[in-house]
mmCIF file with all atom_site columns, C-alpha atoms in Angstrom:
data_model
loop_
_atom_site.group_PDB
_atom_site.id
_atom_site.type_symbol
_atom_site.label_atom_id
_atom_site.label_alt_id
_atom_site.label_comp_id
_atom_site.label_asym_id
_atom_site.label_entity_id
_atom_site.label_seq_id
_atom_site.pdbx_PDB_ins_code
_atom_site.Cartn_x
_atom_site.Cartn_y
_atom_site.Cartn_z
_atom_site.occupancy
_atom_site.B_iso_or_equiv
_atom_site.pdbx_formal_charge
_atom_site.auth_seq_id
_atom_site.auth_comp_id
_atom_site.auth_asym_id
_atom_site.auth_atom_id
_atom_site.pdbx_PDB_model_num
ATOM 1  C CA . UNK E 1 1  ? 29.684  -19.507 13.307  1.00 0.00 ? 1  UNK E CA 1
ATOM 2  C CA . UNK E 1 2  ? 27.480  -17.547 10.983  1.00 0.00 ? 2  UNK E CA 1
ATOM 3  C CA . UNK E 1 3  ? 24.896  -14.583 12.908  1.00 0.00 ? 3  UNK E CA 1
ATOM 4  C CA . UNK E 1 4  ? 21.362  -14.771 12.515  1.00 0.00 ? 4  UNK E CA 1
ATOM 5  C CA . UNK E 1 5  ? 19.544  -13.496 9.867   1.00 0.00 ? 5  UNK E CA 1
ATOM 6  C CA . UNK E 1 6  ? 18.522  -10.118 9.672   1.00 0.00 ? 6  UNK E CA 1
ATOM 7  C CA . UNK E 1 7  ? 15.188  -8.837  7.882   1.00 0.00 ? 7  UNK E CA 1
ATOM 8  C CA . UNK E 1 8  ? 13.468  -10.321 5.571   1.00 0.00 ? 8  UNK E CA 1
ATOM 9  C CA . UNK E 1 9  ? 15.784  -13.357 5.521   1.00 0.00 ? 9  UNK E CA 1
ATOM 10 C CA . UNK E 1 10 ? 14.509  -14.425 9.192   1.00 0.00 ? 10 UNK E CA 1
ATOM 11 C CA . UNK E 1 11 ? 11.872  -16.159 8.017   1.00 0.00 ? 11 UNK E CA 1
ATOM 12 C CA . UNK E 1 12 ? 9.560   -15.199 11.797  1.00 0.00 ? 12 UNK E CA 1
ATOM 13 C CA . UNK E 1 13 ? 10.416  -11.656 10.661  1.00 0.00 ? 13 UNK E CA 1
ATOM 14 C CA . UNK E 1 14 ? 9.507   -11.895 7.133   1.00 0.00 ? 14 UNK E CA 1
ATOM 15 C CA . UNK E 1 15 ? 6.237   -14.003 8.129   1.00 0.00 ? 15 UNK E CA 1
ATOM 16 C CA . UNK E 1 16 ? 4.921   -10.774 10.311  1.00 0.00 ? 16 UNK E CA 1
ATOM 17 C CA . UNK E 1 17 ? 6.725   -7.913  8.045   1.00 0.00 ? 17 UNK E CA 1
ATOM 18 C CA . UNK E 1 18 ? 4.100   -9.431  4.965   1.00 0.00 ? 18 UNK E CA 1
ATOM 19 C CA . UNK E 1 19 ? 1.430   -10.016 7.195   1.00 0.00 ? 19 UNK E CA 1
ATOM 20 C CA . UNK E 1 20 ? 1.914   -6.236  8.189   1.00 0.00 ? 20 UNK E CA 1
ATOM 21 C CA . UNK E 1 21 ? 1.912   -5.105  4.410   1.00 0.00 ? 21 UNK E CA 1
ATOM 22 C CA . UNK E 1 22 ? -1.104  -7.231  3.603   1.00 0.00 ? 22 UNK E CA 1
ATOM 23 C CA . UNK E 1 23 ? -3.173  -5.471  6.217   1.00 0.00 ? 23 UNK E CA 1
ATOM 24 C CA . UNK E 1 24 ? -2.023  -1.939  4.883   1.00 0.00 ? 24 UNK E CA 1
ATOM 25 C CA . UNK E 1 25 ? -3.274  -3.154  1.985   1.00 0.00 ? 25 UNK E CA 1
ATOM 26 C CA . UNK E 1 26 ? -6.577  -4.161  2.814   1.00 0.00 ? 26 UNK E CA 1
ATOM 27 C CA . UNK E 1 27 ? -7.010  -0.993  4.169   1.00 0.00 ? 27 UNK E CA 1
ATOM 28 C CA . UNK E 1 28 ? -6.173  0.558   1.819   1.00 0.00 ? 28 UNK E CA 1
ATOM 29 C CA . UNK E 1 29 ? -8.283  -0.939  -0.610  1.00 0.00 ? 29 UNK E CA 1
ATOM 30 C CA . UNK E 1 30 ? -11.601 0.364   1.280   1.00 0.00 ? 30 UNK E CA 1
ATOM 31 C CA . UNK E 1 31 ? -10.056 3.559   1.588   1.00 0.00 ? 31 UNK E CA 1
ATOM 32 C CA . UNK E 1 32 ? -9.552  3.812   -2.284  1.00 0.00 ? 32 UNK E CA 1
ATOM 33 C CA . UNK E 1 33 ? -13.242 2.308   -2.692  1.00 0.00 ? 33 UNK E CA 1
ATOM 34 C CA . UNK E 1 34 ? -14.539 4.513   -0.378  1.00 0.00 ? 34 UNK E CA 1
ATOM 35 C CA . UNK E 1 35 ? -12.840 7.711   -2.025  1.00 0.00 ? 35 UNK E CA 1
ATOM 36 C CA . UNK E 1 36 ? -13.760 6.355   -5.447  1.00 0.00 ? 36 UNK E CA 1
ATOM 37 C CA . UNK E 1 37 ? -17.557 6.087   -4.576  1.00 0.00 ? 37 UNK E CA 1
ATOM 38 C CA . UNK E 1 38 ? -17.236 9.416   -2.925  1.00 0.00 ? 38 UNK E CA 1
ATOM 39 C CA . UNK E 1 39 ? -15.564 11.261  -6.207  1.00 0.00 ? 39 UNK E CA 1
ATOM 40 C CA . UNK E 1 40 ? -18.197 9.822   -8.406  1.00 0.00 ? 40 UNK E CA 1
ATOM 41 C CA . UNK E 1 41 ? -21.035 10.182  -5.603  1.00 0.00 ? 41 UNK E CA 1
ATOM 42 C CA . UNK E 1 42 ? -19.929 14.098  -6.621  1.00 0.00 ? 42 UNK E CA 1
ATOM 43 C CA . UNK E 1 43 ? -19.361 14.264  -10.051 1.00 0.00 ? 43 UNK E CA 1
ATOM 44 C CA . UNK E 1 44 ? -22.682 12.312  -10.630 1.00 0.00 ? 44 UNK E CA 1
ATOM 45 C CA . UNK E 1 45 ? -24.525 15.202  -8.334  1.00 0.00 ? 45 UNK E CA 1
ATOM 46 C CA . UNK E 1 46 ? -22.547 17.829  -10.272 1.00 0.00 ? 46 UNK E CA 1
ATOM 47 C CA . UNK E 1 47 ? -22.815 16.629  -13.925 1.00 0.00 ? 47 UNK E CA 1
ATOM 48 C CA . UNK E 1 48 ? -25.684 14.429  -13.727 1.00 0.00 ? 48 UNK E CA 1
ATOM 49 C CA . UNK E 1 49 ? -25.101 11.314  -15.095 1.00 0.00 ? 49 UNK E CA 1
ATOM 50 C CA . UNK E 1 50 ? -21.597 9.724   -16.020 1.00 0.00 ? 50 UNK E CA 1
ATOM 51 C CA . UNK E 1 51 ? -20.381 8.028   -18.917 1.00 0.00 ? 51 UNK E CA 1
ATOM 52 C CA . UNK E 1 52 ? -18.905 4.852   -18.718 1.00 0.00 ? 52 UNK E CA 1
ATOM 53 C CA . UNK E 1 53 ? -15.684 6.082   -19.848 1.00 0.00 ? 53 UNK E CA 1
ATOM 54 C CA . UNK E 1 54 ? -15.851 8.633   -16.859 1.00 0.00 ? 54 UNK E CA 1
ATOM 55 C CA . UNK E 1 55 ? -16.590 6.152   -14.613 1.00 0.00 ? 55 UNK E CA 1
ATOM 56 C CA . UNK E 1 56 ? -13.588 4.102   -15.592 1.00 0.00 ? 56 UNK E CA 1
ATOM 57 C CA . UNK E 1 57 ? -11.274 7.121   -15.173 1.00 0.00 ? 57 UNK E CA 1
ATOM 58 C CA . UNK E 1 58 ? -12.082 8.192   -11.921 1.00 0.00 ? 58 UNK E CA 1
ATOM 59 C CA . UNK E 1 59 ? -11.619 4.241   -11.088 1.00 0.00 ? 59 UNK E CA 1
ATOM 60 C CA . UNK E 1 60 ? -8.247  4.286   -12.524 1.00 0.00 ? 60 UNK E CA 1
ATOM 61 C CA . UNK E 1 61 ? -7.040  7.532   -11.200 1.00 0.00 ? 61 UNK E CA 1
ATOM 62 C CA . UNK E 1 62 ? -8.297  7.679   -8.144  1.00 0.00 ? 62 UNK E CA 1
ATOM 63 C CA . UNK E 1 63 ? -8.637  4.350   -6.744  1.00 0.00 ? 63 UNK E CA 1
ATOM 64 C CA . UNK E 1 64 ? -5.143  3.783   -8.283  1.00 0.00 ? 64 UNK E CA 1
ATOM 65 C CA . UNK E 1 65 ? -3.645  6.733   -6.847  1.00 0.00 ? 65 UNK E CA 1
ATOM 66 C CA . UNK E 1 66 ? -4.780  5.533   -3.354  1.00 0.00 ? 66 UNK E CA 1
ATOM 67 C CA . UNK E 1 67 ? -3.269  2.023   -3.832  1.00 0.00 ? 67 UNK E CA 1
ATOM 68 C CA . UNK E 1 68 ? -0.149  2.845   -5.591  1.00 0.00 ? 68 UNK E CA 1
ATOM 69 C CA . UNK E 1 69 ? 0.511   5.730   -2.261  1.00 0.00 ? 69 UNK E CA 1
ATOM 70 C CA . UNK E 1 70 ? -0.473  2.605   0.279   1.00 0.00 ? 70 UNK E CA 1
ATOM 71 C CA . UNK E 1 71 ? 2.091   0.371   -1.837  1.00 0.00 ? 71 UNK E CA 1
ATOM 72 C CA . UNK E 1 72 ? 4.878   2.543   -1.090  1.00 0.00 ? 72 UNK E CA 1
ATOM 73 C CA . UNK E 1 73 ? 3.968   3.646   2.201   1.00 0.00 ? 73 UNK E CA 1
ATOM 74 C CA . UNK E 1 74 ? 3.489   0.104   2.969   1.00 0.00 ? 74 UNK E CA 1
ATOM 75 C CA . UNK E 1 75 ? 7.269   -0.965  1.009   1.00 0.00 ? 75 UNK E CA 1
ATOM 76 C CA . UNK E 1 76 ? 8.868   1.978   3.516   1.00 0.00 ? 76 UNK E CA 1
ATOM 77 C CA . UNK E 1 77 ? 7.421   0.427   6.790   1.00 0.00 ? 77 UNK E CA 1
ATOM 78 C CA . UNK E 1 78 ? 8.297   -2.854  5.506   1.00 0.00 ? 78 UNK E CA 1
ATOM 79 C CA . UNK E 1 79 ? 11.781  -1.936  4.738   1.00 0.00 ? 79 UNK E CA 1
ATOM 80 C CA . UNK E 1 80 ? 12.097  0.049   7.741   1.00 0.00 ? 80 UNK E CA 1
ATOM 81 C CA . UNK E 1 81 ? 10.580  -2.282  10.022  1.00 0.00 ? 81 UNK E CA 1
ATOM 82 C CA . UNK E 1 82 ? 12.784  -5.238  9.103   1.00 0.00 ? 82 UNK E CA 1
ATOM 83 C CA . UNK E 1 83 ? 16.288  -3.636  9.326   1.00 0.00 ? 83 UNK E CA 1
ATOM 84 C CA . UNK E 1 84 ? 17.070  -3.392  5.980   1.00 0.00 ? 84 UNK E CA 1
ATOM 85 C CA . UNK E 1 85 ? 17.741  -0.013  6.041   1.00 0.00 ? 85 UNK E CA 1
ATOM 86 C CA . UNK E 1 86 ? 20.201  -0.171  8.705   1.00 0.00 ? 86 UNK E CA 1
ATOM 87 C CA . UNK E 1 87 ? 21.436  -3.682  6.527   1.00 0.00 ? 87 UNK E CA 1
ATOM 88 C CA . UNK E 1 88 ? 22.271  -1.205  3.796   1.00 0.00 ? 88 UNK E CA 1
ATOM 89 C CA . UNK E 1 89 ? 24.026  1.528   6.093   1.00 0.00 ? 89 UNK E CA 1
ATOM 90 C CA . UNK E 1 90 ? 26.643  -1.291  7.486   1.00 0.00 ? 90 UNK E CA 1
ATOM 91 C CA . UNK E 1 91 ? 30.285  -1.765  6.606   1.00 0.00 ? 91 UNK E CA 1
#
């Protein structure tokens, strides 16, 4: 008799965990929208107006810092929230 799966290899568990991390993600992307329109919002009052190549940089490192943090945060409450970090503590 084998024991249930555990994690992401129960596929009910899996089917929420990713439904979980696409929500985080979502939100995430208005919050990095949201931030990015903010930043250039500012920079546009402060400098007057922005060159394209501006534009594209605060896109990039802004809105991509935002996503890349809610990718990870989202990666340790899926690992977390599935057992696999107690799957990788067991002997």
């Amino acid at each position: 008799m084998t024991p249930p799966p555990s994690g992401l290899d129960d596929p009910e568990k899996a089917a929420f965990a990713w439904a979980r991390f696409r929500r985080i993600m979502a939100w995430m992307t208005l919050a990095a929208a949201v931030a990015v329109g903010f930043s250039l919002a500012v920079l546009a009052q402060v400098y007057g107006t922005l060159n394209w190549v501006t534009i594209l940089g605060v896109i990039g490192g802004i809105g991509g810092m935002v996503m890349l943090t809610g990718a990870l945060m989202g990666l340790v409450f899926l690992s977390s929230g599935t057992g696999h970090d107690e799957d990788v503590d067991r002997r």
